[in-house]
Amino acid sequence: MWNRRRRCWTCCAIARFDADRPHVFLYGEEDTASTITFGQLFERAEVIAHELARRGMSTGHTVAIMLPTSVGFFYSFFGVLLAGGIPVPIYPPFRADRIEEYAARQSGILRNAQARLLITFRRAEAVARLLMPQVPSLKGVVNAERLLEAAPHAAREAAPGAGPLLLHQPRESAIAFLQYTSGSTGSPKGVILTHANLLANIRAIGEAAAMGPEDVGVTWLPLYHDMGLIGTWLAPLYFGFPIAVYSPLAFLTRAERWLRAIHVHRGTLTAAPNFAYELCVRKIRDAHIEGLDLSSMRAMLNGAEPVGPETLDRFAARFARYGLRREALTPVYGLAESALAVTVPPLGRGPLVDHIEREIFERDGRAVPAPLAHGDHRVISFVAVGRALPRHEVRIVDASGRDAGLLP
């Protein structure tokens, strides 16, 4: 990412001046973590950049990245950027019985993105090659492991006397990557994010959440989703703090891993959809989290889907004895079209919930306060998701795009 304040690549600057500082603690199936330093991130990404250039990738080419949470994803994403390409993260295949559905969905994204290359992993290579006849722009499929095995001087050997590859230095207005929406309400739609878009949102998130190098992030969110990619990786990268990372499958298999990583790494920031908090309440047994300490956590962001007030109550009550402060629960709102975040509440305020008359709201679209009565079907509750980010604006408009009237 281009940083106009330092006039350099953020990751390159940290890699040069503090190369041995840990950036990613990546957990595998055995709950043991491998460490990626800032220096390793740049060095391995540079290897991939050279190899992509040797394979004919040019500035502005789109490169799809179909990888699970792995070292390959981290290195490939920045390798594409360093070579001047435009990364397009897409989710990898998970179920063999739904390959045809998966191929149809992903071929649409790849055609829309006009992907020139597809970086994937060994077990998915056969699936990836099935996509090629359906995507005219796609010229090749490459295994991320083979890219990493390439010698750093491979590109120079391919063109004797050409000198070293000059790593791409993008303009702020240049496209950083293409982020496709989840498709939860329709077909996935591509969002073009420039370096300026991305940095503006990351800086605003950092200001709203008071991010700094003393923080520690914990995540299991998928890296092909904006909340995982931008919120729990690129933002920590920009602000220079480490993250502990599990895969989504590892979390779904044993939800306590998320909370255990907060304990082990003294995590201060994390994010997840509402279902994840509910899953922790329902599935984690006391015996699995004996001795857990969550007191280091200052902001647990809840977004990407409707936030349930009952879930917030249950989660806060369930884990209070493990040091979790209710004030750390932070409902937020965002969407891919805004890079990531739109609203964040004041830190430490804790969740606020509005209770309104259901019948009036459903009939007239007006919010009339109602006294809270648990189990009363006449009351509907909404969780407040905060204020607009610094230097961002939220407007409420009607179907014609005009500002809608608001009640005082």
Short mmCIF file of C-alpha atoms in Angstrom, two decimals:
data_model
loop_
_atom_site.label_atom_id
_atom_site.label_comp_id
_atom_site.label_asym_id
_atom_site.label_seq_id
_atom_site.Cartn_x
_atom_site.Cartn_y
_atom_site.Cartn_z
CA MET A 1 0.00 0.00 0.00
CA TRP A 2 1.30 3.41 -0.97
CA ASN A 3 1.72 5.73 2.00
CA ARG A 4 1.86 9.36 0.91
CA ARG A 5 3.19 10.44 4.29
CA ARG A 6 6.30 8.29 4.04
CA ARG A 7 6.36 8.06 0.24
CA CYS A 8 7.13 4.38 0.42
CA TRP A 9 5.48 1.00 0.65
CA THR A 10 4.36 0.53 4.26
CA CYS A 11 5.39 -3.13 4.41
CA CYS A 12 8.72 -2.42 2.70
CA ALA A 13 9.60 0.29 5.20
CA ILE A 14 8.93 -1.93 8.21
CA ALA A 15 10.72 -4.85 6.53
CA ARG A 16 13.80 -2.70 6.04
CA PHE A 17 14.02 -1.08 9.46
CA ASP A 18 12.54 -3.75 11.74
CA ALA A 19 12.76 -6.92 9.66
CA ASP A 20 12.81 -9.38 12.57
CA ARG A 21 9.67 -8.07 14.24
CA PRO A 22 6.92 -10.76 14.19
CA HIS A 23 3.90 -9.86 12.12
CA VAL A 24 1.84 -13.06 11.77
CA PHE A 25 1.55 -15.99 14.17
CA LEU A 26 -0.10 -18.51 11.86
CA TYR A 27 -1.68 -21.49 13.60
CA GLY A 28 -1.91 -24.90 11.98
CA GLU A 29 -4.03 -27.94 12.68
CA GLU A 30 -1.96 -28.97 15.71
CA ASP A 31 -2.42 -25.57 17.41
CA THR A 32 1.23 -24.72 16.89
CA ALA A 33 2.11 -21.41 15.29
CA SER A 34 4.65 -20.52 12.63
CA THR A 35 5.88 -16.94 12.60
CA ILE A 36 6.07 -14.59 9.64
CA THR A 37 8.21 -11.53 10.31
CA PHE A 38 7.81 -8.23 8.50
CA GLY A 39 11.11 -8.97 6.76
CA GLN A 40 9.99 -12.41 5.60
CA LEU A 41 6.74 -11.00 4.27
CA PHE A 42 8.62 -8.64 2.00
CA GLU A 43 11.35 -11.10 0.98
CA ARG A 44 8.95 -13.91 0.03
CA ALA A 45 6.59 -11.49 -1.70
CA GLU A 46 9.55 -10.22 -3.72
CA VAL A 47 10.33 -13.77 -4.82
CA ILE A 48 6.78 -14.18 -6.05
CA ALA A 49 6.87 -10.79 -7.78
CA HIS A 50 9.98 -11.80 -9.74
CA GLU A 51 8.47 -15.13 -10.72
CA LEU A 52 5.19 -13.55 -11.83
CA ALA A 53 7.09 -11.08 -13.97
CA ARG A 54 9.06 -13.95 -15.50
CA ARG A 55 5.75 -15.60 -16.37
CA GLY A 56 4.66 -12.54 -18.30
CA MET A 57 2.56 -10.65 -15.77
CA SER A 58 2.58 -6.91 -16.46
CA THR A 59 1.46 -3.81 -14.59
CA GLY A 60 -2.31 -3.67 -14.31
CA HIS A 61 -2.94 -7.38 -14.90
CA THR A 62 -5.48 -8.88 -12.54
CA VAL A 63 -4.37 -11.99 -10.66
CA ALA A 64 -6.93 -14.11 -8.81
CA ILE A 65 -5.79 -15.62 -5.51
CA MET A 66 -7.71 -18.77 -4.62
CA LEU A 67 -5.95 -19.85 -1.45
CA PRO A 68 -6.98 -20.87 2.07
CA THR A 69 -5.54 -19.11 5.11
CA SER A 70 -1.87 -19.95 4.68
CA VAL A 71 1.60 -18.47 4.25
CA GLY A 72 0.96 -18.68 0.52
CA PHE A 73 -1.89 -16.18 0.72
CA PHE A 74 0.11 -13.56 2.63
CA TYR A 75 3.11 -13.83 0.30
CA SER A 76 1.06 -14.08 -2.91
CA PHE A 77 -1.11 -11.06 -2.18
CA PHE A 78 1.86 -8.77 -1.72
CA GLY A 79 3.83 -10.49 -4.45
CA VAL A 80 1.15 -9.50 -6.94
CA LEU A 81 1.21 -5.92 -5.64
CA LEU A 82 5.00 -5.68 -5.79
CA ALA A 83 4.92 -6.87 -9.40
CA GLY A 84 2.35 -4.20 -10.31
CA GLY A 85 -0.62 -6.53 -10.56
CA ILE A 86 -4.10 -6.25 -9.08
CA PRO A 87 -4.96 -9.02 -6.60
CA VAL A 88 -8.45 -10.53 -6.71
CA PRO A 89 -9.03 -12.69 -3.60
CA ILE A 90 -11.65 -15.41 -4.09
CA TYR A 91 -12.65 -18.17 -1.74
CA PRO A 92 -11.16 -21.65 -2.30
CA PRO A 93 -13.24 -24.81 -2.81
CA PHE A 94 -14.19 -26.59 0.41
CA ARG A 95 -16.65 -29.31 -0.59
CA ALA A 96 -16.03 -31.88 -3.31
CA ASP A 97 -19.78 -32.47 -3.76
CA ARG A 98 -20.35 -28.85 -4.82
CA ILE A 99 -17.53 -28.37 -7.31
CA GLU A 100 -19.84 -27.60 -10.25
CA GLU A 101 -21.68 -24.90 -8.29
CA TYR A 102 -18.36 -23.51 -7.10
CA ALA A 103 -16.88 -23.44 -10.61
CA ALA A 104 -19.92 -21.62 -12.00
CA ARG A 105 -19.80 -18.99 -9.28
CA GLN A 106 -16.06 -18.41 -9.48
CA SER A 107 -15.94 -18.38 -13.28
CA GLY A 108 -18.34 -15.43 -13.20
CA ILE A 109 -16.06 -13.53 -10.84
CA LEU A 110 -12.97 -14.36 -12.88
CA ARG A 111 -14.61 -13.23 -16.12
CA ASN A 112 -15.80 -10.03 -14.51
CA ALA A 113 -12.30 -9.35 -13.13
CA GLN A 114 -10.66 -10.33 -16.45
CA ALA A 115 -8.14 -12.37 -14.47
CA ARG A 116 -4.92 -13.17 -16.35
CA LEU A 117 -3.48 -15.62 -13.81
CA LEU A 118 -4.89 -17.72 -11.00
CA ILE A 119 -2.75 -18.57 -7.97
CA THR A 120 -4.00 -21.58 -6.05
CA PHE A 121 -2.82 -24.57 -3.99
CA ARG A 122 -1.92 -28.06 -5.08
CA ARG A 123 -5.19 -29.79 -4.14
CA ALA A 124 -7.22 -27.19 -6.01
CA GLU A 125 -5.15 -27.09 -9.20
CA ALA A 126 -7.44 -29.52 -11.02
CA VAL A 127 -10.51 -27.46 -10.08
CA ALA A 128 -8.75 -24.27 -11.12
CA ARG A 129 -7.93 -25.69 -14.54
CA LEU A 130 -11.61 -26.50 -15.06
CA LEU A 131 -12.21 -22.75 -14.92
CA MET A 132 -9.86 -21.88 -17.75
CA PRO A 133 -12.20 -22.77 -20.67
CA GLN A 134 -14.88 -20.61 -19.04
CA VAL A 135 -12.63 -17.56 -18.58
CA PRO A 136 -11.12 -16.32 -21.90
CA SER A 137 -8.77 -13.87 -20.19
CA LEU A 138 -7.20 -16.58 -17.98
CA LYS A 139 -3.78 -17.54 -19.37
CA GLY A 140 -2.51 -19.80 -16.64
CA VAL A 141 -2.93 -21.48 -13.26
CA VAL A 142 0.03 -21.57 -10.88
CA ASN A 143 0.66 -23.27 -7.57
CA ALA A 144 1.63 -20.83 -4.79
CA GLU A 145 4.16 -23.30 -3.39
CA ARG A 146 5.98 -23.41 -6.72
CA LEU A 147 6.10 -19.64 -6.84
CA LEU A 148 7.69 -19.60 -3.40
CA GLU A 149 10.24 -22.21 -4.44
CA ALA A 150 11.42 -20.02 -7.32
CA ALA A 151 14.86 -18.46 -6.91
CA PRO A 152 14.86 -14.69 -6.28
CA HIS A 153 17.01 -14.20 -9.37
CA ALA A 154 14.72 -16.19 -11.69
CA ALA A 155 13.44 -13.09 -13.46
CA ARG A 156 16.96 -11.82 -14.14
CA GLU A 157 18.03 -15.18 -15.51
CA ALA A 158 15.09 -15.06 -17.93
CA ALA A 159 16.34 -11.75 -19.33
CA PRO A 160 20.18 -11.62 -19.13
CA GLY A 161 21.55 -8.14 -18.77
CA ALA A 162 18.16 -6.65 -18.00
CA GLY A 163 19.13 -5.87 -14.40
CA PRO A 164 16.97 -6.32 -11.30
CA LEU A 165 13.23 -6.04 -11.42
CA LEU A 166 12.08 -2.60 -10.30
CA LEU A 167 9.35 -3.18 -7.75
CA HIS A 168 6.17 -1.37 -8.66
CA GLN A 169 5.53 2.04 -7.07
CA PRO A 170 1.83 2.78 -7.57
CA ARG A 171 0.05 6.10 -7.67
CA GLU A 172 -2.54 6.76 -5.00
CA SER A 173 -5.27 6.71 -7.65
CA ALA A 174 -4.17 3.30 -8.97
CA ILE A 175 -6.24 0.19 -8.23
CA ALA A 176 -5.00 -1.64 -5.15
CA PHE A 177 -7.21 -4.72 -5.54
CA LEU A 178 -10.68 -5.91 -6.47
CA GLN A 179 -12.90 -6.90 -3.56
CA TYR A 180 -15.94 -8.98 -4.38
CA THR A 181 -18.98 -8.72 -2.13
CA SER A 182 -20.13 -11.80 -0.28
CA GLY A 183 -23.13 -12.25 -2.56
CA SER A 184 -25.38 -12.82 0.46
CA THR A 185 -28.13 -10.71 -1.14
CA GLY A 186 -27.41 -11.48 -4.81
CA SER A 187 -24.61 -12.33 -7.18
CA PRO A 188 -21.15 -11.21 -5.98
CA LYS A 189 -20.26 -7.75 -7.26
CA GLY A 190 -16.75 -6.45 -7.73
CA VAL A 191 -15.67 -3.30 -5.91
CA ILE A 192 -12.67 -1.36 -7.24
CA LEU A 193 -10.50 -0.15 -4.36
CA THR A 194 -7.70 2.29 -5.09
CA HIS A 195 -4.72 2.74 -2.80
CA ALA A 196 -6.23 6.08 -1.74
CA ASN A 197 -9.60 4.42 -0.94
CA LEU A 198 -7.95 1.70 1.07
CA LEU A 199 -5.63 3.96 3.03
CA ALA A 200 -8.37 6.48 3.81
CA ASN A 201 -10.54 3.75 5.33
CA ILE A 202 -7.67 2.05 7.19
CA ARG A 203 -6.50 5.36 8.67
CA ALA A 204 -10.04 6.19 9.78
CA ILE A 205 -10.49 2.73 11.32
CA GLY A 206 -7.19 3.15 13.14
CA GLU A 207 -8.25 6.53 14.49
CA ALA A 208 -11.67 5.30 15.61
CA ALA A 209 -10.22 2.18 17.24
CA ALA A 210 -7.09 3.93 18.53
CA MET A 211 -4.84 1.37 16.82
CA GLY A 212 -1.11 1.48 17.44
CA PRO A 213 2.05 -0.68 17.41
CA GLU A 214 1.37 -1.83 20.98
CA ASP A 215 -1.81 -3.64 19.88
CA VAL A 216 -2.13 -7.35 19.15
CA GLY A 217 -4.78 -8.64 16.76
CA VAL A 218 -6.44 -12.05 16.83
CA THR A 219 -8.42 -13.39 13.87
CA TRP A 220 -9.83 -16.45 12.17
CA LEU A 221 -11.75 -14.53 9.50
CA PRO A 222 -11.28 -15.61 5.86
CA LEU A 223 -8.70 -13.52 4.03
CA TYR A 224 -10.81 -13.34 0.86
CA HIS A 225 -13.47 -11.32 2.77
CA ASP A 226 -13.04 -7.59 3.35
CA MET A 227 -13.44 -7.84 7.12
CA GLY A 228 -10.68 -10.44 7.30
CA LEU A 229 -8.40 -9.03 4.61
CA ILE A 230 -8.57 -5.32 5.43
CA GLY A 231 -9.79 -5.24 9.01
CA THR A 232 -7.71 -8.00 10.54
CA TRP A 233 -4.65 -8.04 8.29
CA LEU A 234 -3.99 -4.89 6.25
CA ALA A 235 -4.94 -2.52 9.08
CA PRO A 236 -2.57 -4.26 11.54
CA LEU A 237 0.10 -4.25 8.84
CA TYR A 238 -0.33 -0.51 8.32
CA PHE A 239 -0.13 0.24 12.05
CA GLY A 240 2.72 -2.21 12.58
CA PHE A 241 1.35 -4.67 15.12
CA PRO A 242 1.28 -8.49 15.15
CA ILE A 243 -1.71 -10.75 14.55
CA ALA A 244 -2.46 -14.30 15.66
CA VAL A 245 -4.26 -16.12 12.85
CA TYR A 246 -6.37 -19.26 12.75
CA SER A 247 -8.23 -20.51 9.67
CA PRO A 248 -12.04 -20.27 9.58
CA LEU A 249 -12.29 -24.06 9.63
CA ALA A 250 -10.08 -24.28 12.72
CA PHE A 251 -12.41 -21.88 14.52
CA LEU A 252 -15.58 -23.65 13.42
CA THR A 253 -14.13 -26.99 14.54
CA ARG A 254 -13.10 -25.70 17.97
CA ALA A 255 -14.38 -22.22 18.75
CA GLU A 256 -12.33 -21.96 21.94
CA ARG A 257 -9.21 -21.56 19.80
CA TRP A 258 -10.21 -17.94 19.13
CA LEU A 259 -10.46 -17.10 22.82
CA ARG A 260 -7.38 -19.15 23.68
CA ALA A 261 -5.33 -17.14 21.17
CA ILE A 262 -6.51 -13.92 22.84
CA HIS A 263 -5.26 -15.33 26.15
CA VAL A 264 -1.90 -16.57 24.84
CA HIS A 265 -1.01 -13.45 22.84
CA ARG A 266 -2.68 -10.92 25.17
CA GLY A 267 -4.83 -9.84 22.25
CA THR A 268 -6.32 -6.37 22.29
CA LEU A 269 -8.35 -6.28 19.06
CA THR A 270 -10.48 -8.81 17.21
CA ALA A 271 -13.51 -8.92 14.91
CA ALA A 272 -16.16 -11.45 13.89
CA PRO A 273 -19.77 -11.74 12.73
CA ASN A 274 -22.54 -12.14 15.29
CA PHE A 275 -22.84 -15.90 14.71
CA ALA A 276 -19.30 -16.42 16.01
CA TYR A 277 -20.11 -14.87 19.38
CA GLU A 278 -23.25 -16.99 19.61
CA LEU A 279 -21.26 -20.10 18.69
CA CYS A 280 -18.83 -19.43 21.53
CA VAL A 281 -21.69 -19.13 24.01
CA ARG A 282 -23.35 -22.35 22.87
CA LYS A 283 -20.41 -24.63 22.06
CA ILE A 284 -17.48 -23.81 24.33
CA ARG A 285 -17.33 -25.88 27.50
CA ASP A 286 -15.81 -24.57 30.72
CA ALA A 287 -13.33 -27.44 30.77
CA HIS A 288 -11.85 -26.21 27.46
CA ILE A 289 -11.09 -22.70 28.71
CA GLU A 290 -10.00 -23.26 32.28
CA GLY A 291 -7.61 -20.50 33.35
CA LEU A 292 -8.53 -18.28 30.39
CA ASP A 293 -7.84 -14.55 30.78
CA LEU A 294 -9.61 -12.19 28.37
CA SER A 295 -8.89 -8.99 30.29
CA SER A 296 -6.43 -7.75 27.67
CA MET A 297 -9.16 -7.41 25.04
CA ARG A 298 -10.25 -3.79 24.58
CA ALA A 299 -12.38 -4.08 21.42
CA MET A 300 -14.23 -7.12 20.10
CA LEU A 301 -15.86 -5.85 16.91
CA ASN A 302 -19.15 -7.43 15.88
CA GLY A 303 -20.23 -6.80 12.29
CA ALA A 304 -20.74 -8.23 8.77
CA GLU A 305 -24.25 -9.41 9.69
CA PRO A 306 -27.07 -8.17 11.95
CA VAL A 307 -25.92 -7.82 15.56
CA GLY A 308 -28.20 -9.58 18.04
CA PRO A 309 -28.77 -7.84 21.38
CA GLU A 310 -29.40 -11.18 23.05
CA THR A 311 -26.11 -12.49 21.72
CA LEU A 312 -24.26 -9.53 23.21
CA ASP A 313 -25.91 -10.15 26.57
CA ARG A 314 -25.18 -13.87 26.53
CA PHE A 315 -21.57 -13.44 25.44
CA ALA A 316 -20.84 -10.77 28.05
CA ALA A 317 -22.42 -12.84 30.83
CA ARG A 318 -20.80 -16.11 29.75
CA PHE A 319 -17.23 -14.79 29.67
CA ALA A 320 -17.32 -12.11 32.38
CA ARG A 321 -15.67 -14.47 34.86
CA TYR A 322 -12.76 -14.85 32.42
CA GLY A 323 -11.98 -11.15 32.60
CA LEU A 324 -14.03 -9.97 29.62
CA ARG A 325 -15.47 -6.48 30.06
CA ARG A 326 -18.86 -5.85 28.50
CA GLU A 327 -17.51 -2.46 27.40
CA ALA A 328 -15.13 -4.29 25.04
CA LEU A 329 -18.05 -5.51 22.89
CA THR A 330 -18.16 -3.15 19.90
CA PRO A 331 -20.97 -3.45 17.33
CA VAL A 332 -19.93 -1.94 13.97
CA TYR A 333 -21.21 -1.55 10.43
CA GLY A 334 -19.44 -1.68 7.09
CA LEU A 335 -19.61 -2.84 3.49
CA ALA A 336 -17.17 -3.64 0.72
CA GLU A 337 -18.22 -0.57 -1.27
CA SER A 338 -16.67 1.57 1.48
CA ALA A 339 -13.50 -0.56 1.48
CA LEU A 340 -14.58 -1.92 4.85
CA ALA A 341 -15.87 0.17 7.75
CA VAL A 342 -18.57 2.85 7.88
CA THR A 343 -19.47 3.28 11.55
CA VAL A 344 -17.74 2.53 14.85
CA PRO A 345 -19.03 3.46 18.34
CA PRO A 346 -16.86 5.25 20.91
CA LEU A 347 -14.43 2.80 22.46
CA GLY A 348 -15.29 1.58 25.92
CA ARG A 349 -18.92 2.70 25.70
CA GLY A 350 -20.30 -0.78 25.44
CA PRO A 351 -23.34 -1.81 23.37
CA LEU A 352 -26.42 0.43 23.21
CA VAL A 353 -29.78 -1.07 22.25
CA ASP A 354 -32.91 0.76 21.10
CA HIS A 355 -36.27 -0.86 21.88
CA ILE A 356 -39.17 0.31 19.71
CA GLU A 357 -42.82 -0.48 19.05
CA ARG A 358 -42.87 -3.25 16.46
CA GLU A 359 -46.32 -2.58 15.00
CA ILE A 360 -45.70 1.14 14.38
CA PHE A 361 -42.29 0.45 12.91
CA GLU A 362 -43.52 -2.25 10.53
CA ARG A 363 -46.61 -0.29 9.52
CA ASP A 364 -45.33 3.29 9.29
CA GLY A 365 -41.54 2.95 9.30
CA ARG A 366 -41.32 5.11 12.45
CA ALA A 367 -39.24 4.28 15.50
CA VAL A 368 -41.27 4.90 18.66
CA PRO A 369 -39.49 3.99 21.93
CA ALA A 370 -41.02 1.13 23.86
CA PRO A 371 -40.36 -0.17 27.38
CA LEU A 372 -38.30 -3.32 27.31
CA ALA A 373 -40.10 -6.49 28.24
CA HIS A 374 -38.21 -9.71 27.64
CA GLY A 375 -40.14 -12.00 25.35
CA ASP A 376 -42.61 -9.29 24.37
CA HIS A 377 -43.25 -9.78 20.66
CA ARG A 378 -44.63 -6.22 20.46
CA VAL A 379 -41.12 -4.83 20.96
CA ILE A 380 -38.32 -4.95 18.42
CA SER A 381 -34.72 -4.21 19.40
CA PHE A 382 -31.88 -2.71 17.36
CA VAL A 383 -28.22 -2.53 18.35
CA ALA A 384 -26.54 0.82 17.74
CA VAL A 385 -23.48 0.51 15.49
CA GLY A 386 -21.88 3.84 16.26
CA ARG A 387 -20.96 7.00 14.40
CA ALA A 388 -19.50 7.57 10.96
CA LEU A 389 -15.74 7.11 10.79
CA PRO A 390 -13.58 10.24 10.83
CA ARG A 391 -13.67 11.99 7.42
CA HIS A 392 -16.51 9.69 6.32
CA GLU A 393 -20.16 10.67 5.82
CA VAL A 394 -23.36 8.69 6.14
CA ARG A 395 -26.53 9.85 4.39
CA ILE A 396 -30.03 8.37 4.61
CA VAL A 397 -31.85 8.77 1.32
CA ASP A 398 -35.15 7.73 -0.20
CA ALA A 399 -35.62 5.64 -3.36
CA SER A 400 -34.94 8.66 -5.58
CA GLY A 401 -31.67 9.49 -3.82
CA ARG A 402 -32.99 12.53 -1.91
CA ASP A 403 -32.18 13.03 1.75
CA ALA A 404 -34.88 11.34 3.82
CA GLY A 405 -36.52 13.23 6.65
CA LEU A 406 -35.45 12.20 10.16
CA LEU A 407 -37.40 12.40 13.37
CA PRO A 408 -35.91 14.84 15.91
#
